Amino acid sequence: MATVALLFSSCSDDKSENITEDQSKVDMSDFYVYTDADVDENARQVQGKQVCHTMVNLNRLLNEDPSLEKKMYDIEYQTRALTNAKKGGNGNGGGPGGGGSGGGDPVDNLGVVNIPVYVHVVYSNSQQNVSDQQINSQISVLNNDFRATNNDTNQVPSEFAGLVADTEVNFTLAGTFRHSNSTSAWSTNDAVKSAYPPVTPSTHLNIWVCNISGGILGYAQFPGGPAATDGVVVLYSSLPGGSAAPYNQGRTLTHEVGHYLNLRHIWGDGRCKQDDFVADTPSSDGPNYGCPSYPTVNCRSNDMTMNYMDYVDDSCMYMFSEGQKSRMRAILQPGGSRAALAGN
């Protein structure tokens, strides 16, 4: 697997209209796309652990479309350049990986961004046909999590308390589509999306709620992937009130929407040697499960186990960081890969 950091020397012209030459001098030497997720996540499945399949899905899409490497490189280049422009830095996050978003609150002109959501409920029985009440509760969880208004942020240790971010992103349910289908469980090959394609995916977040085989809680598509499969798939029983305890309070979707908005897992899917491109999330050597005690030390630093981009129980994850906020909002700015979601 080639590293795209050595392949491409500049981002595409159509992605840099708001970036000056000085602002665009960013370090991309740590950037990567392929990971060891295929091996790592399969091993966790064998151990009976429920997992996110996003990084495995990314590897598959990269294999199917070699041009996706370049698209993701360009998106990352612009993300770092925009973050650099707001902070006055050189694009280096200061974390072990070198590059990435800094820890401060970016100054942009977007205000609060409202993302309209289409939900596709695909069911083979009444249990999988989640109720409107569950869907509305799930949207509320997203809003509370992304706006830092949930009741758990006061549990964040003092080390990280100043990093808890209101991302200023809201979600509004634009419509629900219900589809009865004899398929009892869907694989992670996007077949459910092919059966029920996304609706205006450039301007709406599409979410498929269904049964997923193999102990998978959900998977998302990163910015830059094909429009025909853009969106997030989540296990029906992970919605609030579902049966997938301890993953039944709606945080699976919070996690997957984080991926959809360009966040990596906090351990970078590469142990201590790889970063998540966010400076204020400490490096880790792998996911945490359950409700870890504080401090949990990995890679010579305390893990931010309560971050939504870890694998802990729903009740024990309750923050995005300021650096993650910077990263997500960069792709929503004019010229960004998901700018249309913000009406830009």
Short mmCIF file of C-alpha atoms in Angstrom, two decimals:
data_model
loop_
_atom_site.label_atom_id
_atom_site.label_comp_id
_atom_site.label_asym_id
_atom_site.label_seq_id
_atom_site.Cartn_x
_atom_site.Cartn_y
_atom_site.Cartn_z
CA MET A 1 0.00 0.00 0.00
CA ALA A 2 1.58 3.23 -1.14
CA THR A 3 1.63 6.29 1.03
CA VAL A 4 -0.02 9.16 -0.78
CA ALA A 5 2.08 11.68 1.10
CA LEU A 6 4.93 10.78 -1.26
CA LEU A 7 2.79 10.77 -4.36
CA PHE A 8 1.21 14.20 -4.42
CA SER A 9 2.91 17.54 -3.98
CA SER A 10 -0.01 19.95 -4.04
CA CYS A 11 -3.74 20.07 -3.63
CA SER A 12 -6.04 20.63 -6.56
CA ASP A 13 -6.69 24.22 -7.62
CA ASP A 14 -10.46 23.99 -7.13
CA LYS A 15 -9.96 23.17 -3.44
CA SER A 16 -7.67 26.11 -2.62
CA GLU A 17 -9.51 29.22 -3.76
CA ASN A 18 -9.66 30.68 -0.23
CA ILE A 19 -6.12 29.70 0.78
CA THR A 20 -3.13 31.98 0.23
CA GLU A 21 0.23 30.60 -0.79
CA ASP A 22 1.70 31.13 2.69
CA GLN A 23 -1.31 29.58 4.42
CA SER A 24 -1.16 26.48 2.23
CA LYS A 25 2.40 25.56 3.27
CA VAL A 26 1.36 22.62 5.38
CA ASP A 27 3.18 19.47 6.39
CA MET A 28 1.57 16.39 4.86
CA SER A 29 4.39 13.99 5.66
CA ASP A 30 2.31 12.07 8.23
CA PHE A 31 -0.78 11.64 6.06
CA TYR A 32 -2.02 8.12 5.34
CA VAL A 33 -5.16 6.50 4.01
CA TYR A 34 -4.73 2.72 4.23
CA THR A 35 -4.61 1.18 7.70
CA ASP A 36 -4.34 -2.25 9.31
CA ALA A 37 -8.04 -2.12 10.15
CA ASP A 38 -8.88 -5.26 8.15
CA VAL A 39 -6.71 -7.38 10.42
CA ASP A 40 -7.38 -5.47 13.64
CA GLU A 41 -11.15 -5.27 13.36
CA ASN A 42 -11.46 -8.89 12.23
CA ALA A 43 -9.48 -9.94 15.30
CA ARG A 44 -11.82 -7.94 17.54
CA GLN A 45 -14.82 -9.58 15.87
CA VAL A 46 -13.34 -13.02 16.55
CA GLN A 47 -13.03 -11.97 20.19
CA GLY A 48 -16.74 -11.18 20.19
CA LYS A 49 -16.28 -7.41 20.42
CA GLN A 50 -18.67 -5.12 18.60
CA VAL A 51 -16.84 -2.77 16.30
CA CYS A 52 -17.09 0.14 13.89
CA HIS A 53 -16.39 -0.96 10.32
CA THR A 54 -15.58 2.47 8.86
CA MET A 55 -11.84 2.00 8.37
CA VAL A 56 -12.29 -1.45 6.82
CA ASN A 57 -14.89 0.09 4.53
CA LEU A 58 -12.39 2.82 3.61
CA ASN A 59 -9.76 0.23 2.67
CA ARG A 60 -12.31 -1.48 0.43
CA LEU A 61 -13.28 1.76 -1.31
CA LEU A 62 -9.60 2.63 -1.84
CA ASN A 63 -9.04 -0.75 -3.49
CA GLU A 64 -12.08 -0.31 -5.71
CA ASP A 65 -11.22 3.27 -6.75
CA PRO A 66 -7.50 4.16 -6.91
CA SER A 67 -8.39 7.83 -7.49
CA LEU A 68 -9.87 8.04 -3.98
CA GLU A 69 -6.35 8.35 -2.51
CA LYS A 70 -5.80 11.61 -4.37
CA LYS A 71 -9.25 12.94 -3.43
CA MET A 72 -8.64 12.26 0.25
CA TYR A 73 -5.17 13.77 0.07
CA ASP A 74 -6.62 16.95 -1.42
CA ILE A 75 -9.34 17.10 1.25
CA GLU A 76 -6.75 16.68 4.00
CA TYR A 77 -4.51 19.28 2.42
CA GLN A 78 -7.33 21.80 2.35
CA THR A 79 -8.43 20.89 5.89
CA ARG A 80 -4.96 21.60 7.25
CA ALA A 81 -4.55 24.74 5.16
CA LEU A 82 -7.87 26.18 6.36
CA THR A 83 -7.09 25.29 9.96
CA ASN A 84 -3.67 26.86 9.50
CA ALA A 85 -5.25 30.03 8.09
CA LYS A 86 -7.51 30.40 11.14
CA LYS A 87 -4.75 29.73 13.66
CA GLY A 88 -1.77 31.35 12.00
CA GLY A 89 0.34 28.19 12.29
CA ASN A 90 2.15 26.00 9.80
CA GLY A 91 -0.32 23.14 9.71
CA ASN A 92 1.50 20.99 12.24
CA GLY A 93 -0.68 19.90 15.11
CA GLY A 94 2.15 19.18 17.51
CA GLY A 95 1.01 15.62 18.14
CA PRO A 96 3.15 12.54 17.58
CA GLY A 97 2.12 12.43 13.94
CA GLY A 98 3.20 16.01 13.31
CA GLY A 99 0.30 17.25 11.19
CA GLY A 100 -3.30 17.88 12.06
CA SER A 101 -5.72 20.29 13.61
CA GLY A 102 -4.66 22.35 16.58
CA GLY A 103 -6.46 22.50 19.88
CA GLY A 104 -7.99 25.99 19.70
CA ASP A 105 -11.43 27.12 18.64
CA PRO A 106 -11.39 28.12 14.97
CA VAL A 107 -12.78 31.45 13.91
CA ASP A 108 -15.01 31.03 10.87
CA ASN A 109 -18.08 32.72 9.47
CA LEU A 110 -20.37 29.71 9.37
CA GLY A 111 -22.21 30.24 12.63
CA VAL A 112 -24.27 27.27 13.76
CA VAL A 113 -24.53 24.79 10.89
CA ASN A 114 -27.78 22.86 10.50
CA ILE A 115 -27.46 19.55 8.64
CA PRO A 116 -30.70 18.05 7.28
CA VAL A 117 -31.01 14.29 7.75
CA TYR A 118 -32.80 11.58 5.80
CA VAL A 119 -33.30 8.28 7.65
CA HIS A 120 -33.83 5.04 5.73
CA VAL A 121 -35.26 2.30 7.97
CA VAL A 122 -34.74 -1.10 6.32
CA TYR A 123 -36.38 -3.94 8.21
CA SER A 124 -37.26 -7.60 7.90
CA ASN A 125 -39.32 -7.80 11.10
CA SER A 126 -41.10 -5.52 13.56
CA GLN A 127 -38.09 -5.29 15.91
CA GLN A 128 -35.92 -3.83 13.15
CA ASN A 129 -38.64 -1.36 12.18
CA VAL A 130 -37.57 1.24 14.74
CA SER A 131 -40.20 3.71 15.89
CA ASP A 132 -40.49 7.38 15.03
CA GLN A 133 -39.91 8.06 18.72
CA GLN A 134 -36.55 6.26 18.60
CA ILE A 135 -35.55 8.21 15.51
CA ASN A 136 -36.47 11.52 17.13
CA SER A 137 -34.56 10.49 20.26
CA GLN A 138 -31.55 9.65 18.10
CA ILE A 139 -31.60 13.10 16.50
CA SER A 140 -31.76 14.61 19.99
CA VAL A 141 -28.71 12.56 21.03
CA LEU A 142 -26.79 13.82 18.00
CA ASN A 143 -27.67 17.42 18.83
CA ASN A 144 -26.80 17.07 22.51
CA ASP A 145 -23.49 15.41 21.68
CA PHE A 146 -22.41 17.78 18.93
CA ARG A 147 -23.50 20.85 20.92
CA ALA A 148 -21.96 19.60 24.22
CA THR A 149 -25.32 19.87 25.99
CA ASN A 150 -25.54 16.29 27.21
CA ASN A 151 -25.59 15.68 30.94
CA ASP A 152 -22.24 13.90 31.03
CA THR A 153 -19.68 16.55 30.11
CA ASN A 154 -19.23 17.43 33.78
CA GLN A 155 -17.56 14.02 34.18
CA VAL A 156 -14.65 14.97 31.91
CA PRO A 157 -11.37 14.91 33.89
CA SER A 158 -9.78 18.28 34.55
CA GLU A 159 -6.96 17.43 32.13
CA PHE A 160 -9.42 17.51 29.24
CA ALA A 161 -12.22 19.71 30.61
CA GLY A 162 -11.00 22.79 28.75
CA LEU A 163 -11.06 20.90 25.46
CA VAL A 164 -14.77 19.95 25.46
CA ALA A 165 -16.16 21.42 22.25
CA ASP A 166 -19.53 22.70 21.18
CA THR A 167 -19.07 21.92 17.49
CA GLU A 168 -21.90 24.30 16.57
CA VAL A 169 -23.43 21.64 14.33
CA ASN A 170 -27.14 20.78 14.56
CA PHE A 171 -29.11 18.00 12.88
CA THR A 172 -32.73 18.24 11.71
CA LEU A 173 -34.81 15.29 10.55
CA ALA A 174 -35.87 16.03 6.97
CA GLY A 175 -37.69 12.76 6.33
CA THR A 176 -37.95 9.07 7.12
CA PHE A 177 -38.25 6.32 4.53
CA ARG A 178 -39.34 2.83 5.56
CA HIS A 179 -38.53 -0.23 3.47
CA SER A 180 -39.62 -3.78 4.19
CA ASN A 181 -37.04 -6.25 2.90
CA SER A 182 -36.62 -9.99 3.39
CA THR A 183 -32.88 -9.62 4.02
CA SER A 184 -32.47 -10.44 7.70
CA ALA A 185 -28.98 -8.92 8.06
CA TRP A 186 -26.95 -6.73 5.73
CA SER A 187 -23.22 -7.00 5.11
CA THR A 188 -20.86 -4.02 5.03
CA ASN A 189 -20.48 -3.94 1.23
CA ASP A 190 -22.98 -1.08 0.83
CA ALA A 191 -25.68 -3.40 -0.52
CA VAL A 192 -28.29 -1.68 1.64
CA LYS A 193 -27.35 1.63 0.03
CA SER A 194 -27.57 0.14 -3.45
CA ALA A 195 -31.03 -1.20 -2.65
CA TYR A 196 -32.16 2.15 -1.26
CA PRO A 197 -29.92 4.91 -2.67
CA PRO A 198 -29.19 8.13 -0.80
CA VAL A 199 -31.40 11.13 -1.43
CA THR A 200 -29.54 14.34 -2.43
CA PRO A 201 -26.41 13.24 -0.55
CA SER A 202 -24.51 16.46 -1.27
CA THR A 203 -26.97 18.51 0.78
CA HIS A 204 -28.34 15.89 3.22
CA LEU A 205 -26.83 13.38 5.60
CA ASN A 206 -28.32 9.99 4.73
CA ILE A 207 -28.55 7.37 7.49
CA TRP A 208 -29.52 3.73 6.95
CA VAL A 209 -30.88 1.97 10.04
CA CYS A 210 -30.89 -1.81 9.61
CA ASN A 211 -29.58 -5.09 10.97
CA ILE A 212 -25.85 -5.52 10.23
CA SER A 213 -24.19 -8.92 10.28
CA GLY A 214 -20.98 -9.87 12.09
CA GLY A 215 -21.21 -7.82 15.28
CA ILE A 216 -20.83 -4.52 13.42
CA LEU A 217 -22.33 -1.47 15.13
CA GLY A 218 -22.05 0.79 12.11
CA TYR A 219 -19.89 2.25 9.38
CA ALA A 220 -19.59 5.60 7.65
CA GLN A 221 -18.12 6.97 4.45
CA PHE A 222 -15.42 9.60 4.68
CA PRO A 223 -15.57 12.79 2.59
CA GLY A 224 -14.39 12.13 -0.95
CA GLY A 225 -16.10 8.76 -1.42
CA PRO A 226 -18.66 8.02 -4.14
CA ALA A 227 -21.91 9.98 -3.96
CA ALA A 228 -23.93 6.82 -4.66
CA THR A 229 -22.94 5.37 -1.27
CA ASP A 230 -22.42 8.52 0.79
CA GLY A 231 -23.76 8.41 4.34
CA VAL A 232 -23.84 6.30 7.48
CA VAL A 233 -25.17 2.81 8.26
CA VAL A 234 -26.00 1.93 11.88
CA LEU A 235 -27.30 -1.13 13.67
CA TYR A 236 -31.00 -0.72 14.38
CA SER A 237 -30.64 -1.84 18.00
CA SER A 238 -28.01 0.85 18.71
CA LEU A 239 -30.64 3.58 18.64
CA PRO A 240 -31.86 4.91 22.01
CA GLY A 241 -33.91 2.23 23.73
CA GLY A 242 -32.57 -0.55 21.51
CA SER A 243 -31.33 -3.94 22.64
CA ALA A 244 -27.59 -3.54 21.84
CA ALA A 245 -26.58 -2.60 25.42
CA PRO A 246 -24.13 -1.16 26.34
CA TYR A 247 -24.28 0.45 22.89
CA ASN A 248 -27.94 1.45 22.90
CA GLN A 249 -27.96 5.13 23.84
CA GLY A 250 -27.41 6.48 20.34
CA ARG A 251 -23.66 7.11 20.55
CA THR A 252 -22.92 4.70 17.69
CA LEU A 253 -24.41 7.25 15.33
CA THR A 254 -22.53 10.09 17.02
CA HIS A 255 -19.31 8.13 16.43
CA GLU A 256 -20.14 7.35 12.80
CA VAL A 257 -21.21 10.90 11.97
CA GLY A 258 -17.82 11.94 13.35
CA HIS A 259 -16.22 9.77 10.64
CA TYR A 260 -18.62 11.19 8.05
CA LEU A 261 -17.35 14.66 9.03
CA ASN A 262 -13.71 13.56 8.61
CA LEU A 263 -12.67 12.35 12.08
CA ARG A 264 -10.46 9.30 12.58
CA HIS A 265 -10.45 6.99 15.59
CA ILE A 266 -8.45 8.54 18.41
CA TRP A 267 -5.81 5.77 18.17
CA GLY A 268 -5.29 6.46 14.46
CA ASP A 269 -5.84 2.79 13.56
CA GLY A 270 -2.12 2.29 13.71
CA ARG A 271 -1.13 2.14 17.38
CA CYS A 272 1.27 4.77 18.74
CA LYS A 273 3.00 5.20 15.40
CA GLN A 274 -0.03 6.79 13.69
CA ASP A 275 -2.06 9.84 14.64
CA ASP A 276 -5.68 10.90 14.15
CA PHE A 277 -4.52 14.28 12.75
CA VAL A 278 -5.85 16.10 15.84
CA ALA A 279 -3.28 17.58 18.20
CA ASP A 280 -5.37 17.75 21.36
CA THR A 281 -6.40 14.07 21.40
CA PRO A 282 -3.50 12.13 22.96
CA SER A 283 -2.03 9.19 21.07
CA SER A 284 -3.22 5.71 21.95
CA ASP A 285 -2.20 2.21 20.89
CA GLY A 286 -5.75 0.92 20.33
CA PRO A 287 -9.40 1.28 21.29
CA ASN A 288 -10.72 1.23 24.82
CA TYR A 289 -13.78 -0.77 25.86
CA GLY A 290 -16.21 -0.69 28.74
CA CYS A 291 -15.92 2.24 31.14
CA PRO A 292 -12.18 2.75 31.69
CA SER A 293 -10.91 4.34 34.84
CA TYR A 294 -8.98 7.58 34.69
CA PRO A 295 -6.15 7.78 34.00
CA THR A 296 -5.73 5.09 31.36
CA VAL A 297 -2.17 5.42 30.07
CA ASN A 298 -1.02 4.48 26.57
CA CYS A 299 1.79 5.83 24.41
CA ARG A 300 3.14 7.68 27.48
CA SER A 301 0.02 9.84 27.80
CA ASN A 302 -3.46 9.59 29.27
CA ASP A 303 -6.07 8.35 26.83
CA MET A 304 -9.07 10.55 26.14
CA THR A 305 -11.27 7.49 26.63
CA MET A 306 -14.44 9.57 26.94
CA ASN A 307 -14.05 10.84 23.37
CA TYR A 308 -16.81 9.84 20.95
CA MET A 309 -14.20 8.44 18.57
CA ASP A 310 -13.16 5.65 20.96
CA TYR A 311 -15.00 2.31 21.46
CA VAL A 312 -16.11 2.69 25.09
CA ASP A 313 -19.68 2.08 26.27
CA ASP A 314 -22.24 4.69 25.22
CA SER A 315 -22.63 5.88 28.81
CA CYS A 316 -18.89 6.54 29.09
CA MET A 317 -18.28 8.66 25.97
CA TYR A 318 -19.28 12.29 26.15
CA MET A 319 -17.03 14.73 24.30
CA PHE A 320 -15.51 15.96 21.07
CA SER A 321 -12.35 18.05 21.43
CA GLU A 322 -11.71 21.55 20.13
CA GLY A 323 -9.25 20.12 17.62
CA GLN A 324 -11.89 17.74 16.32
CA LYS A 325 -14.30 20.66 16.02
CA SER A 326 -11.73 22.53 13.90
CA ARG A 327 -11.35 19.51 11.66
CA MET A 328 -15.08 18.97 11.15
CA ARG A 329 -15.87 22.61 10.49
CA ALA A 330 -13.07 22.92 7.92
CA ILE A 331 -14.88 20.63 5.48
CA LEU A 332 -18.10 22.63 5.90
CA GLN A 333 -16.51 25.93 4.86
CA PRO A 334 -16.91 27.32 1.33
CA GLY A 335 -14.90 25.14 -1.02
CA GLY A 336 -14.83 22.32 1.52
CA SER A 337 -15.73 18.75 0.63
CA ARG A 338 -19.04 18.93 2.52
CA ALA A 339 -19.73 22.65 2.15
CA ALA A 340 -23.14 21.96 0.56
CA LEU A 341 -24.35 20.54 3.87
CA ALA A 342 -23.94 24.02 5.32
CA GLY A 343 -25.61 25.67 2.35
CA ASN A 344 -22.30 26.88 0.91
#
